[in-house]
mmCIF file of C-alpha atoms and ligand atoms in Angstrom:
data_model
loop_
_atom_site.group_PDB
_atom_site.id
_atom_site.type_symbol
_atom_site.label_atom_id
_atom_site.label_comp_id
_atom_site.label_asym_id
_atom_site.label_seq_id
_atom_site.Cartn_x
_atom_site.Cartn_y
_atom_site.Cartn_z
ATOM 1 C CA UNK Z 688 -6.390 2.576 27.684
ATOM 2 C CA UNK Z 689 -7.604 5.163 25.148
ATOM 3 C CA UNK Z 690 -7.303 4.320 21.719
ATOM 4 C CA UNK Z 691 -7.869 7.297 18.901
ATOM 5 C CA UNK Z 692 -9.234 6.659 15.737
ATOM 6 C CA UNK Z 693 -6.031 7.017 13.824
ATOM 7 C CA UNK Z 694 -6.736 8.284 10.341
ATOM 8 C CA UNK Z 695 -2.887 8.611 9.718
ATOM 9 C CA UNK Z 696 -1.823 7.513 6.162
ATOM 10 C CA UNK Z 697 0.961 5.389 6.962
ATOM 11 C CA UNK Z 698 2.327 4.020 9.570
ATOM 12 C CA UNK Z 699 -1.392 3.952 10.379
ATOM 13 C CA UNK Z 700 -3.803 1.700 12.321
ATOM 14 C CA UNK Z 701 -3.237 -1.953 13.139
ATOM 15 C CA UNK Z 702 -6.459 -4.176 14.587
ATOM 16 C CA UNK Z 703 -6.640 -3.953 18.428
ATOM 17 C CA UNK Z 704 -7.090 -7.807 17.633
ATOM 18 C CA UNK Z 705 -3.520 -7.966 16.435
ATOM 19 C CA UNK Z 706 -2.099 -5.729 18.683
ATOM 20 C CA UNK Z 707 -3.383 -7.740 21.758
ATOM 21 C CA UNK Z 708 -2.209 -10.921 20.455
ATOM 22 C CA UNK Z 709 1.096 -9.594 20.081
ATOM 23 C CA UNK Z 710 0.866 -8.496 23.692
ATOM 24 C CA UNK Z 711 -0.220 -11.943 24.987
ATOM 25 C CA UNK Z 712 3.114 -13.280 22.979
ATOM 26 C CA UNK Z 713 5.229 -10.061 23.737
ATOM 27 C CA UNK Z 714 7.668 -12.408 26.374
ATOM 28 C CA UNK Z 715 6.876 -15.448 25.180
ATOM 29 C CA UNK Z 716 6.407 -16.983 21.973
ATOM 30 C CA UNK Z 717 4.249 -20.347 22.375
ATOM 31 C CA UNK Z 718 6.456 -22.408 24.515
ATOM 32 C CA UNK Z 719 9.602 -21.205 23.190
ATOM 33 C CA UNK Z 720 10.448 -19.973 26.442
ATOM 34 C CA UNK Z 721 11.389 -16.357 24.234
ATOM 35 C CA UNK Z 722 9.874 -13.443 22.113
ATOM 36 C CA UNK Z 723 9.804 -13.799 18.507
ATOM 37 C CA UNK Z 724 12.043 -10.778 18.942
ATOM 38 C CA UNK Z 725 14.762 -12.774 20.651
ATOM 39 C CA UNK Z 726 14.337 -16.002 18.342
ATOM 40 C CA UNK Z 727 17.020 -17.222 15.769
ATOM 41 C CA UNK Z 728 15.482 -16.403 12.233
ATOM 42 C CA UNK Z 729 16.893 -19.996 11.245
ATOM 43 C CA UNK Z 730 14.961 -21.604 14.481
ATOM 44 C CA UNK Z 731 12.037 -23.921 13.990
ATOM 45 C CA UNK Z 732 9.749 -21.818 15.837
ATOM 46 C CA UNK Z 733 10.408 -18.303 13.125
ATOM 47 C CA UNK Z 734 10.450 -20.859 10.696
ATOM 48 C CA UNK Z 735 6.706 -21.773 10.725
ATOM 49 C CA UNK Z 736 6.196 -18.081 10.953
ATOM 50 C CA UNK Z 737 7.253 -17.090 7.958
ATOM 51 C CA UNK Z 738 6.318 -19.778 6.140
ATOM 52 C CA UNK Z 739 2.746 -19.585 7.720
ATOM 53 C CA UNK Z 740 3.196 -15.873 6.604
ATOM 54 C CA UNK Z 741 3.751 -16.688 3.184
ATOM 55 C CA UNK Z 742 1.062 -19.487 2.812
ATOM 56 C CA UNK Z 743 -1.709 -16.854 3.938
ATOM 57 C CA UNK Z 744 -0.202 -14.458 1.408
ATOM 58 C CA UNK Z 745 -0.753 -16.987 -1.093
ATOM 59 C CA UNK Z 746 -4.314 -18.140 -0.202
ATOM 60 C CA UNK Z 747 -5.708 -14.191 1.205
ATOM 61 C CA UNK Z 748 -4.558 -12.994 -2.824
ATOM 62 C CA UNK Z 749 -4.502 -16.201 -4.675
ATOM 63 C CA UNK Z 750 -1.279 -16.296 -5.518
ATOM 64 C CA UNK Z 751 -0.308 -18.404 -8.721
ATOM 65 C CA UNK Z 752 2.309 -21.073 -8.334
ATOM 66 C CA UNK Z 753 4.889 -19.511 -10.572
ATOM 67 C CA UNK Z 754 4.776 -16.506 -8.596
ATOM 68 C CA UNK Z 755 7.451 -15.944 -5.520
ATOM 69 C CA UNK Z 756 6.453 -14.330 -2.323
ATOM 70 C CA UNK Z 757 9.201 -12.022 -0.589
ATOM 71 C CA UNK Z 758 9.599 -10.088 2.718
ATOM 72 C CA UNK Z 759 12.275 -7.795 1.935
ATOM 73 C CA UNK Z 760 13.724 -4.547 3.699
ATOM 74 C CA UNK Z 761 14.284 -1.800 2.466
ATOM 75 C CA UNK Z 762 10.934 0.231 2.407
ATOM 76 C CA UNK Z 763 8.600 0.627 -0.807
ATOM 77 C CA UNK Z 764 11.253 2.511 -1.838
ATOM 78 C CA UNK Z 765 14.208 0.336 -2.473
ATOM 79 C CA UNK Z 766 11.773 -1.482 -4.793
ATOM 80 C CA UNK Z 767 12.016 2.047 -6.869
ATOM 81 C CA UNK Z 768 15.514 0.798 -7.468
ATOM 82 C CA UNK Z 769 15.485 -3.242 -7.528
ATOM 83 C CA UNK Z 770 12.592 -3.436 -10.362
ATOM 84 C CA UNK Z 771 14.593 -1.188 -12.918
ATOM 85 C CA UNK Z 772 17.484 -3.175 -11.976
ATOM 86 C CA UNK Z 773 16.003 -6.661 -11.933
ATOM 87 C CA UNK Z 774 13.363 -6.554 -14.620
ATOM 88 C CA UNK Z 775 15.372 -3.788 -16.748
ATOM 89 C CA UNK Z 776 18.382 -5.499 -18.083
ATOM 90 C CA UNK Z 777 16.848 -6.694 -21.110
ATOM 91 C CA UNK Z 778 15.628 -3.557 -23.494
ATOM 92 C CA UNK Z 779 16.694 -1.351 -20.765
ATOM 93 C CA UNK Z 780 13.576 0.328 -21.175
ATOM 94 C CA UNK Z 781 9.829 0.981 -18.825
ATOM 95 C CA UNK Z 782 7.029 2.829 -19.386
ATOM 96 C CA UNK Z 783 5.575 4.563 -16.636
ATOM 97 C CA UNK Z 784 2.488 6.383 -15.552
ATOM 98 C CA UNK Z 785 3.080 9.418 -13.477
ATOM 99 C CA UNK Z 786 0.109 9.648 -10.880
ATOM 100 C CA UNK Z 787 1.528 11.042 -7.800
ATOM 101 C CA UNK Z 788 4.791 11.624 -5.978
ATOM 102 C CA UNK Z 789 5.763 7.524 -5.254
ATOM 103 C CA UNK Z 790 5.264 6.957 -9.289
ATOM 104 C CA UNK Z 791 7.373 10.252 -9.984
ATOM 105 C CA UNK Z 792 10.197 9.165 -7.527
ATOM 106 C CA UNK Z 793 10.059 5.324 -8.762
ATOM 107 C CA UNK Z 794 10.490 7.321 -12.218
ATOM 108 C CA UNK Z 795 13.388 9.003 -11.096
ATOM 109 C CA UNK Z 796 14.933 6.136 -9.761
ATOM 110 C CA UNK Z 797 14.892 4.256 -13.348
ATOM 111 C CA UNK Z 798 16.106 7.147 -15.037
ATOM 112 C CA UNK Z 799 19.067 6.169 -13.174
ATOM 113 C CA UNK Z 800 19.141 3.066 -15.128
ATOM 114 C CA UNK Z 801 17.399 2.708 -18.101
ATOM 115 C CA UNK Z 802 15.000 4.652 -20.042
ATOM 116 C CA UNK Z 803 11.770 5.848 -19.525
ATOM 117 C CA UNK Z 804 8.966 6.377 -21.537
ATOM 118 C CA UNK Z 805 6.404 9.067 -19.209
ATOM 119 C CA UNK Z 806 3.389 7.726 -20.960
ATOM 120 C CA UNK Z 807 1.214 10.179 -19.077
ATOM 121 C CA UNK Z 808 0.750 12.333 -16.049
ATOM 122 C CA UNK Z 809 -1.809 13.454 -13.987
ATOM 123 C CA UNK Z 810 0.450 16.464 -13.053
ATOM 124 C CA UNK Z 811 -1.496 19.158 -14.864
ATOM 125 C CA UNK Z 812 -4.679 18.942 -12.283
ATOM 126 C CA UNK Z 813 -2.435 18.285 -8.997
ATOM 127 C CA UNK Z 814 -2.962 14.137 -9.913
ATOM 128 C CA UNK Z 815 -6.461 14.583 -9.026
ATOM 129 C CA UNK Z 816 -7.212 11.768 -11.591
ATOM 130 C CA UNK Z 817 -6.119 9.010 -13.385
ATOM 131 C CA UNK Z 818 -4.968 9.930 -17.262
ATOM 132 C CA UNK Z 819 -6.826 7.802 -19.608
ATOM 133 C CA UNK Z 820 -4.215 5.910 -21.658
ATOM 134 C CA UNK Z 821 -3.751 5.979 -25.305
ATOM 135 C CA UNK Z 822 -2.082 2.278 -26.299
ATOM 136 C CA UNK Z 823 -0.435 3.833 -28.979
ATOM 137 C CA UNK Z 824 1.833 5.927 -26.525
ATOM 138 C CA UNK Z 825 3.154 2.565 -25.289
ATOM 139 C CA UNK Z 826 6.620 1.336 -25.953
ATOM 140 C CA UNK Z 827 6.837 -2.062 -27.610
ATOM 141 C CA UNK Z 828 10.159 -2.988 -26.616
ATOM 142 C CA UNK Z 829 9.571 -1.767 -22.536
ATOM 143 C CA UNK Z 830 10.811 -4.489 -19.871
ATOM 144 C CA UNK Z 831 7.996 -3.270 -17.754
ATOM 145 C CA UNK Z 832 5.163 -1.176 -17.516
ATOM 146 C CA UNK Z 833 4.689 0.973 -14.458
ATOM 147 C CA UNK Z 834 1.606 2.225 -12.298
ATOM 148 C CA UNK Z 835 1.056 3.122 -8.839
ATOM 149 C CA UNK Z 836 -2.061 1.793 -8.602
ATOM 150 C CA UNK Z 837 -3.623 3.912 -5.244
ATOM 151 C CA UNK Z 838 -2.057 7.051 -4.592
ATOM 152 C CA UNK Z 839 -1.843 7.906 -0.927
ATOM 153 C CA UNK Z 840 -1.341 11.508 -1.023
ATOM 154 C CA UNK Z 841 -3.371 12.286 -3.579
ATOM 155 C CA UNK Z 842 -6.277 9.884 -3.463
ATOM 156 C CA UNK Z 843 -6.582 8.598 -6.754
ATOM 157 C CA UNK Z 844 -7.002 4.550 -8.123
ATOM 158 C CA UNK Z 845 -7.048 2.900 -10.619
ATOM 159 C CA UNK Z 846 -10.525 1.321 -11.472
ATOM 160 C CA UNK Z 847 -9.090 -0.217 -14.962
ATOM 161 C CA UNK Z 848 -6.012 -1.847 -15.447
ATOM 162 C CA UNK Z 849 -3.607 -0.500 -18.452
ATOM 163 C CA UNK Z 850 -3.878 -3.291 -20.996
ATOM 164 C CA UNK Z 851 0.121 -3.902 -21.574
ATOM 165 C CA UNK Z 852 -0.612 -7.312 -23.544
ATOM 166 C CA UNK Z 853 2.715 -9.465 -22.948
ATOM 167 C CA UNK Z 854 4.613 -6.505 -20.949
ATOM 168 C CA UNK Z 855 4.724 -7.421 -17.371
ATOM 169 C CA UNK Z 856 2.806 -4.856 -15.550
ATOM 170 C CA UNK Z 857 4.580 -3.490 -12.634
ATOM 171 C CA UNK Z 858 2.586 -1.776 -9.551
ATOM 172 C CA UNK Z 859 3.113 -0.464 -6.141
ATOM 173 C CA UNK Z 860 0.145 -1.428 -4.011
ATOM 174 C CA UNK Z 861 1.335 -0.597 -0.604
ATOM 175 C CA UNK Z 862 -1.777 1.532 -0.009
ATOM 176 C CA UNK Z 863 -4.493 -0.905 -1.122
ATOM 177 C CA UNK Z 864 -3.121 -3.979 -0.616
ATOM 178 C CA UNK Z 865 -5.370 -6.907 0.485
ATOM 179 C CA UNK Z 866 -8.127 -3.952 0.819
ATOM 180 C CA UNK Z 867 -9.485 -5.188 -2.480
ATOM 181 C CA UNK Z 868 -9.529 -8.443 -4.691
ATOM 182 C CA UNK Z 869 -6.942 -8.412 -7.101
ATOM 183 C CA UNK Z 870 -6.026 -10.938 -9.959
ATOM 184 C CA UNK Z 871 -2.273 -11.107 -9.427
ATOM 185 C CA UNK Z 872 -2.044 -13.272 -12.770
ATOM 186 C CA UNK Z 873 -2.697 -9.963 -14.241
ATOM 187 C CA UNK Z 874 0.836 -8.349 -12.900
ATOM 188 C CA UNK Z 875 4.361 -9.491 -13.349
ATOM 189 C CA UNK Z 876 5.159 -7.878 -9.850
ATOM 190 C CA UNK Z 877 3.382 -6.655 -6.620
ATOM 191 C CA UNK Z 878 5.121 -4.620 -3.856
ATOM 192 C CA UNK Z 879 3.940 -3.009 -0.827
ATOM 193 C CA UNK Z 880 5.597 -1.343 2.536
ATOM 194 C CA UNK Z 881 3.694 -3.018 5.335
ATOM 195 C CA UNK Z 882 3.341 0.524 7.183
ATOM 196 C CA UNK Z 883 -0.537 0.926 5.271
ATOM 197 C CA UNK Z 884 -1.875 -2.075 4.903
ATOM 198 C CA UNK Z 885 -0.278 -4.969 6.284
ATOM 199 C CA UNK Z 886 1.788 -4.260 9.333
ATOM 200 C CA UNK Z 887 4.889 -2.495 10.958
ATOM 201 C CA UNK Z 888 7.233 -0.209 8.529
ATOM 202 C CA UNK Z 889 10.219 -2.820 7.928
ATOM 203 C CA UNK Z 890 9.152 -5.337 6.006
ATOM 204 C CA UNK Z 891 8.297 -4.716 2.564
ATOM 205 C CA UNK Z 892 5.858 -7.597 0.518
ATOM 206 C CA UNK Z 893 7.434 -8.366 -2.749
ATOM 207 C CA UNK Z 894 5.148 -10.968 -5.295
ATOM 208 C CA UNK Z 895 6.867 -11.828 -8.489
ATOM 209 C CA UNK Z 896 6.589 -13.917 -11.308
ATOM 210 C CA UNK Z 897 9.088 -16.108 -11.790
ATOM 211 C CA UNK Z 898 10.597 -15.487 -15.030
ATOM 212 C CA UNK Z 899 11.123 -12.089 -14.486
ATOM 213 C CA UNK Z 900 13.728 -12.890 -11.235
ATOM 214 C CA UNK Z 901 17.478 -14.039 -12.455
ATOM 215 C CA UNK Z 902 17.984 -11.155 -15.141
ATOM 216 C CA UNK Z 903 19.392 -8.578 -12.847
ATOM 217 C CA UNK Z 904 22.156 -5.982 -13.907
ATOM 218 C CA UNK Z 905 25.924 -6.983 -13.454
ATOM 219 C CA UNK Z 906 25.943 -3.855 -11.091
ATOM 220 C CA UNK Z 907 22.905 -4.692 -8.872
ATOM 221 C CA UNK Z 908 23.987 -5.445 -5.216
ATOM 222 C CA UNK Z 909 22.986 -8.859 -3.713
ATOM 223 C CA UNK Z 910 20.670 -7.713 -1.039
ATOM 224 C CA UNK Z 911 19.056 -5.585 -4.364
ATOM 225 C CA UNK Z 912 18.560 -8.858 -6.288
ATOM 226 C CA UNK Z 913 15.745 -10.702 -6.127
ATOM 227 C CA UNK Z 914 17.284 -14.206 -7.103
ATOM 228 C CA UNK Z 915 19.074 -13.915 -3.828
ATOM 229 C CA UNK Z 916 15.410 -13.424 -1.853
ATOM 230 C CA UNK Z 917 13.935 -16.315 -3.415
ATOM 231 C CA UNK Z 918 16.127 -18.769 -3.690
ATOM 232 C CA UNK Z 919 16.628 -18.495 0.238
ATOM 233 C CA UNK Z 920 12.895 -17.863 0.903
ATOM 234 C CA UNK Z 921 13.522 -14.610 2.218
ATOM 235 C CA UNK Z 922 16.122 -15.867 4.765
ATOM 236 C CA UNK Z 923 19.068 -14.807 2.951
ATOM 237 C CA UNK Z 924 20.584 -13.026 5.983
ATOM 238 C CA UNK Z 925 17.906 -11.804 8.372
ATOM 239 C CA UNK Z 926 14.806 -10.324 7.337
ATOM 240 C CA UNK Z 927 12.845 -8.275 9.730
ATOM 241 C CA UNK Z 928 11.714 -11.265 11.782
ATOM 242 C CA UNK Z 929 9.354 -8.785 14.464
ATOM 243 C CA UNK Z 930 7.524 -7.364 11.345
ATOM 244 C CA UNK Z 931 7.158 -10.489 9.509
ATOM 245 C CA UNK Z 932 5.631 -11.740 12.737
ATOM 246 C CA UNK Z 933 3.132 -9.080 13.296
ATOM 247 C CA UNK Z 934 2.479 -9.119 9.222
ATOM 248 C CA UNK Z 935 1.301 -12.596 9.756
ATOM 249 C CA UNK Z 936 -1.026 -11.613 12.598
ATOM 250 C CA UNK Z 937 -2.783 -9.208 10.169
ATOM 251 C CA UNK Z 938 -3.072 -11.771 7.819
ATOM 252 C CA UNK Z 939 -4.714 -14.132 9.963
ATOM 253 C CA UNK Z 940 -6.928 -11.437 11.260
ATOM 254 C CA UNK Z 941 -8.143 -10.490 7.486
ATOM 255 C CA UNK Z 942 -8.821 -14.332 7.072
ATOM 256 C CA UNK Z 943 -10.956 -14.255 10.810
ATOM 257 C CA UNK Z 944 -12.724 -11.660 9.042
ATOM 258 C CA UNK Z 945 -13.720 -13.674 5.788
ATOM 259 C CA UNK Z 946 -10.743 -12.670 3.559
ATOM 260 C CA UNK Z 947 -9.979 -9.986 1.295
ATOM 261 C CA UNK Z 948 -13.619 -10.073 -0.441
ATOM 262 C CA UNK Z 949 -15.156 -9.523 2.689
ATOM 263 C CA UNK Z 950 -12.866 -6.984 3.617
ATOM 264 C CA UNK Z 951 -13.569 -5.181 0.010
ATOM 265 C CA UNK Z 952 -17.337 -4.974 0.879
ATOM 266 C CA UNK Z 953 -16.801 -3.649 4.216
ATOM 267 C CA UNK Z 954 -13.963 -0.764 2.557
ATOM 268 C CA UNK Z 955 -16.681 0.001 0.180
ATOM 269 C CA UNK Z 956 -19.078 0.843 2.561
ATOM 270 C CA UNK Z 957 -17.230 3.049 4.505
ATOM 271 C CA UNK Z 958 -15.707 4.941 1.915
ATOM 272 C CA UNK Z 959 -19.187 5.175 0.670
ATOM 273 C CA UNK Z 960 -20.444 6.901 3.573
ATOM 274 C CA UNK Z 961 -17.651 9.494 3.374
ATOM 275 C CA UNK Z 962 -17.970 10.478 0.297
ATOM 276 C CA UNK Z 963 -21.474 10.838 -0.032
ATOM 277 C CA UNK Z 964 -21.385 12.988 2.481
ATOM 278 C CA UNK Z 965 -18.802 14.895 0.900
ATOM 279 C CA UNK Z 966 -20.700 15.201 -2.131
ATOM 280 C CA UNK Z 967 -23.396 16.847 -0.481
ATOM 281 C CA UNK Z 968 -21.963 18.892 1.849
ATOM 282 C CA UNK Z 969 -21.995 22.588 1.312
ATOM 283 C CA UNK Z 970 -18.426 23.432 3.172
ATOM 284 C CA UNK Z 971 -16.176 20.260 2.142
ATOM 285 C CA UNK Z 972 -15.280 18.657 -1.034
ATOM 286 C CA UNK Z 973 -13.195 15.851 -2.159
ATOM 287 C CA UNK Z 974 -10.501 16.876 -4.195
ATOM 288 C CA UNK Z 975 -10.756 14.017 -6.671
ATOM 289 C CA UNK Z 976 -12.401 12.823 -9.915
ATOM 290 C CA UNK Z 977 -14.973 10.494 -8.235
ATOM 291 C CA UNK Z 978 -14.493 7.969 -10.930
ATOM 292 C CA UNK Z 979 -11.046 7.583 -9.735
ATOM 293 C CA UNK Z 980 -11.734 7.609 -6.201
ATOM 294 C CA UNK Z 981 -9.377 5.484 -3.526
ATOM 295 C CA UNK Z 982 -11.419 3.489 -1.205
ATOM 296 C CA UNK Z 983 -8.065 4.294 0.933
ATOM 297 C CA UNK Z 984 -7.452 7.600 0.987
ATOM 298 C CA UNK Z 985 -9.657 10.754 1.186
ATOM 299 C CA UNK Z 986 -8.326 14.074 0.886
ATOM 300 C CA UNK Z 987 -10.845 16.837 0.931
ATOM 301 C CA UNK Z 988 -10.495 20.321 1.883
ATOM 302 C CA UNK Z 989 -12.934 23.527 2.972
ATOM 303 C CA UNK Z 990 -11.732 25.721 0.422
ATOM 304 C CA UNK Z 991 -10.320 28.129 3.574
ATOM 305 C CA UNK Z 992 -7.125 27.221 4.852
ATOM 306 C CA UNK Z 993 -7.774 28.781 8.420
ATOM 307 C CA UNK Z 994 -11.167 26.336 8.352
ATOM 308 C CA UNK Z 995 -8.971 23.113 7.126
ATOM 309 C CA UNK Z 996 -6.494 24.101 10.106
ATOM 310 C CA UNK Z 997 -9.278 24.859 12.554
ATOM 311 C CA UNK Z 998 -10.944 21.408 11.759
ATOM 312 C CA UNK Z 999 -7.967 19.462 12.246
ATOM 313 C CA UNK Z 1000 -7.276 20.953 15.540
ATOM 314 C CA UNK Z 1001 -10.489 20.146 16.943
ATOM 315 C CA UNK Z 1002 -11.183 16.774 14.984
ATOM 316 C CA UNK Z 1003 -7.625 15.511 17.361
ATOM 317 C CA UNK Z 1004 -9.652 17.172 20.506
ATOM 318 C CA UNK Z 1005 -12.910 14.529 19.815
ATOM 319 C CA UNK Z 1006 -10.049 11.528 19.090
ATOM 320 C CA UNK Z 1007 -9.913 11.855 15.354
ATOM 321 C CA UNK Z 1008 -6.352 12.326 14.576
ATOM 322 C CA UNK Z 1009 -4.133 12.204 12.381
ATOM 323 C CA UNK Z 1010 -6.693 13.995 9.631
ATOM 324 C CA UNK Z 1011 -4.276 16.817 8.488
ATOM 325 C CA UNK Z 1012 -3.283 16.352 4.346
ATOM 326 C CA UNK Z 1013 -0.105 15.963 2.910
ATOM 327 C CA UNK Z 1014 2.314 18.400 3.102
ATOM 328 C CA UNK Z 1015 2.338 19.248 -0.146
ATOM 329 C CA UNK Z 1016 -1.401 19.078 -1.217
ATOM 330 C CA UNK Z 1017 -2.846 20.953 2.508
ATOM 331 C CA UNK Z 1018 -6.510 20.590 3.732
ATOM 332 C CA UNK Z 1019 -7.294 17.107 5.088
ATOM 333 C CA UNK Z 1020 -7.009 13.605 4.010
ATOM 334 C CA UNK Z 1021 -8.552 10.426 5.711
ATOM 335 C CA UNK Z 1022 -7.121 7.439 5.053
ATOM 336 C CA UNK Z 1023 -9.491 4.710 5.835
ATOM 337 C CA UNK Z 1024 -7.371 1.429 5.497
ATOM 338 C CA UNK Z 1025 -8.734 -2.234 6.653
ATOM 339 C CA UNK Z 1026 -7.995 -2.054 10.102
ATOM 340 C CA UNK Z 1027 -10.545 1.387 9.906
ATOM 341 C CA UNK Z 1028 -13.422 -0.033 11.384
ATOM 342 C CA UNK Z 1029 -16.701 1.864 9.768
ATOM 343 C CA UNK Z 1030 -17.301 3.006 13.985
ATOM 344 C CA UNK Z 1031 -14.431 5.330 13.029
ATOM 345 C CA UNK Z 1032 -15.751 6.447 9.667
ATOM 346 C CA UNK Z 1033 -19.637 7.207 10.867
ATOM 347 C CA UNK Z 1034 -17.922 9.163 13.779
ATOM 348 C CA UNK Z 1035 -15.708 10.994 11.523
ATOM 349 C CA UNK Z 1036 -18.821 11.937 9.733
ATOM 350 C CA UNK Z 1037 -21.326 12.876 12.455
ATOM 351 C CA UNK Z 1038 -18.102 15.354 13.795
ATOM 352 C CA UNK Z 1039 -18.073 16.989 10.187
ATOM 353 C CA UNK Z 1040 -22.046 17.326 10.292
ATOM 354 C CA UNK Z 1041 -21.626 19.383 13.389
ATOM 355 C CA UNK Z 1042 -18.148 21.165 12.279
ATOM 356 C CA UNK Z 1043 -20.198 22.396 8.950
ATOM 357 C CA UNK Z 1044 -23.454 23.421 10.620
ATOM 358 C CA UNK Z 1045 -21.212 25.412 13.245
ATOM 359 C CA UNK Z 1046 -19.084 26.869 10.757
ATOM 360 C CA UNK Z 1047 -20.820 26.854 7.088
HETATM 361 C C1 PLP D 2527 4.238 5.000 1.552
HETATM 362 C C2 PLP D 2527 4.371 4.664 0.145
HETATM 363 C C3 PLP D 2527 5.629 4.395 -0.439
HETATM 364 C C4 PLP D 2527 6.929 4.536 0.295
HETATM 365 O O1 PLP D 2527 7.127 3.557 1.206
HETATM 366 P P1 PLP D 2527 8.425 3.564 2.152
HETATM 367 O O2 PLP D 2527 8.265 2.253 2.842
HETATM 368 O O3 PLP D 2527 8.333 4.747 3.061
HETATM 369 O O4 PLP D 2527 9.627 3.605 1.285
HETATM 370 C C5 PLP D 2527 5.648 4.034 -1.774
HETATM 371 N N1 PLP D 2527 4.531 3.960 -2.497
HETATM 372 C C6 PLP D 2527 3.311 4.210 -1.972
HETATM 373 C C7 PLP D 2527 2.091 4.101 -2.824
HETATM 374 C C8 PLP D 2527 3.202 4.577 -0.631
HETATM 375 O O5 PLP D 2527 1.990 4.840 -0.109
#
């Protein structure tokens, strides 16, 4: 076997841990005689899974009790639709922060259904930063308030929360979830695709407070209303039991590891040692304002588009894959998410030592 270091933003890497404990249960699920994969999603056995999923979703982030834990399908995207359509039925009305291309399409998606108020937007400087947010720009009658709080393409996080007083903030986390402690009291709803973070694309992690589930639009389909999720603890029909599975995995691997705190130290450090070597090299630089920085994602560039092009062909040659930036910014972008182990990171570095001195 020869494993890369896998840089990709998503699907990206999964811990070999995981992975091999997924192998050793591949045909047979404890003595169930089955794979999870084969297993009735109202069995005992998938039962304890997803419940066992849900319980370390609610100790790894400290879930409160008045908050409900879903694993829904659908992608991060379908959430672009269900939150305008289950939190928006009241003033019909969010506010919204444009940092990137997942806040602009979960923008267009409302516009669909309700109004929005673009309370600011990084657009101006390619969302290399986060706008600094004038209160006063806020509506007072939004059902939500809306951030995506690390964008993947473009790098950027937020450091500070908006303060939205009593309007339930709203953010997409699916690129730095459970890579950093988070007060979830401070949200009125969490979502993340698993593809980053947390496991397999397929299985999307939905964490809401409860009063905010039951006021869906007369239009919104069942499998797009959350009521539906929760009161049948994600079983309504059958949720992506294989994903779910492997989710849970993850989560007991960030636990083996010391939790999410832990796992925040170790994220700090290695984005750390990337970008202080990106601030003083003399042929790349990161493209963002370093207050804003993700500990996530790391897009930098050469300032040469042939250079960008030639590093990412020979960065795949020495196993580093996967570096090559979004399609619509160009240069390179590391993404660096928990199951990056800093071996990956300090090798990453040591190859751009020797790409700079060989081509600076
Ligand atoms: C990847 C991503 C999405 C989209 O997720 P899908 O599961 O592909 O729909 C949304 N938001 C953010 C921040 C992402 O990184």
């Amino acid at each position: 076997m020869s494993r890369v270091y896998n840089f990709s933003a998503g699907p990206s890497m999964l811990p070999i841990e995981v992975l091999k404990k997924a192998q050793e249960e591949m045909c047979e699920y404890g003595s169930s005689g089955m794979s999870v994969m084969e297993m009735s999603h109202r069995s005992k056995d998938y039962e304890e899974i997803i419940q066992g999923a849900e319980a370390l979703v609610r100790e790894l982030m400290g879930v409160p009790d008045n908050y409900k834990v879903l694993f829904l399908q659908g992608g991060g995207s379908s959430q672009f639709t269900m939150i305008p359509m289950n939190l928006g039925s009241k003033n019909k009305k969010c506010d919204i922060v444009v940092t990137g291309q997942w806040a602009k399409k979960a923008m267009q998606e409302a516009k669909r259904y309700i109004t929005v108020n673009e309370v600011a937007s990084s657009a101006d400087k390619t969302f290399s930063y986060i706008p600094k947010l004038d209160k006063s720009t806020f509506s007072k009658d939004a059902d939500y308030f809306y951030i995506c709080m690390n964008n993947t393409i473009y790098g950027t996080k937020y450091n500070t929360l908006p303060d939205t007083g009593d309007i339930p903030l709203v953010a997409d986390i699916s690129s730095n979830v459970m890579s950093e402690v988070m007060d979830v009291s401070k949200f009125g709803l969490l979502f993340a695709g698993a593809q980053k973070n947390l496991g397999p694309a397929g299985v999307t992690l939905v964490i809401v407070r409860e009063d905010l589930i039951g006021n869906e639009m007369d239009i919104t389909p069942t499998m797009f209303n959350y009521k539906i999720h929760a009161d049948n603890n994600s079983l309504y029909n059958t949720p992506p039991t294989y994903g779910i599975y492997i989710m849970k995995l993850v989560f007991e691997w960030i636990k083996s590891k010391g939790g999410v705190a832990e796992l925040e130290k170790i994220n700090r450090e290695k984005a750390k040692i990337l970008y202080d070597y990106l601030d003083n090299s003399k042929l790349f630089v990161g493209t963002v304002a370093k207050e804003d920085r993700s500990l996530m994602n790391v897009p930098f560039v050469t300032g040469s588009e042939e250079l960008d092009a030639k590093f990412v062909a020979e960065s795949k040659k020495a196993g580093l894959v996967n570096l090559k930036g979004h399609r619509t910014v160009g240069g390179m972008r590391a993404s660096i998410y928990n199951a990056m182990p800093i071996e990956g990171v300090v090798k990453l570095v040591e190859f751009m030592k020797k790409f700079e001195s060989e081509n600076a």
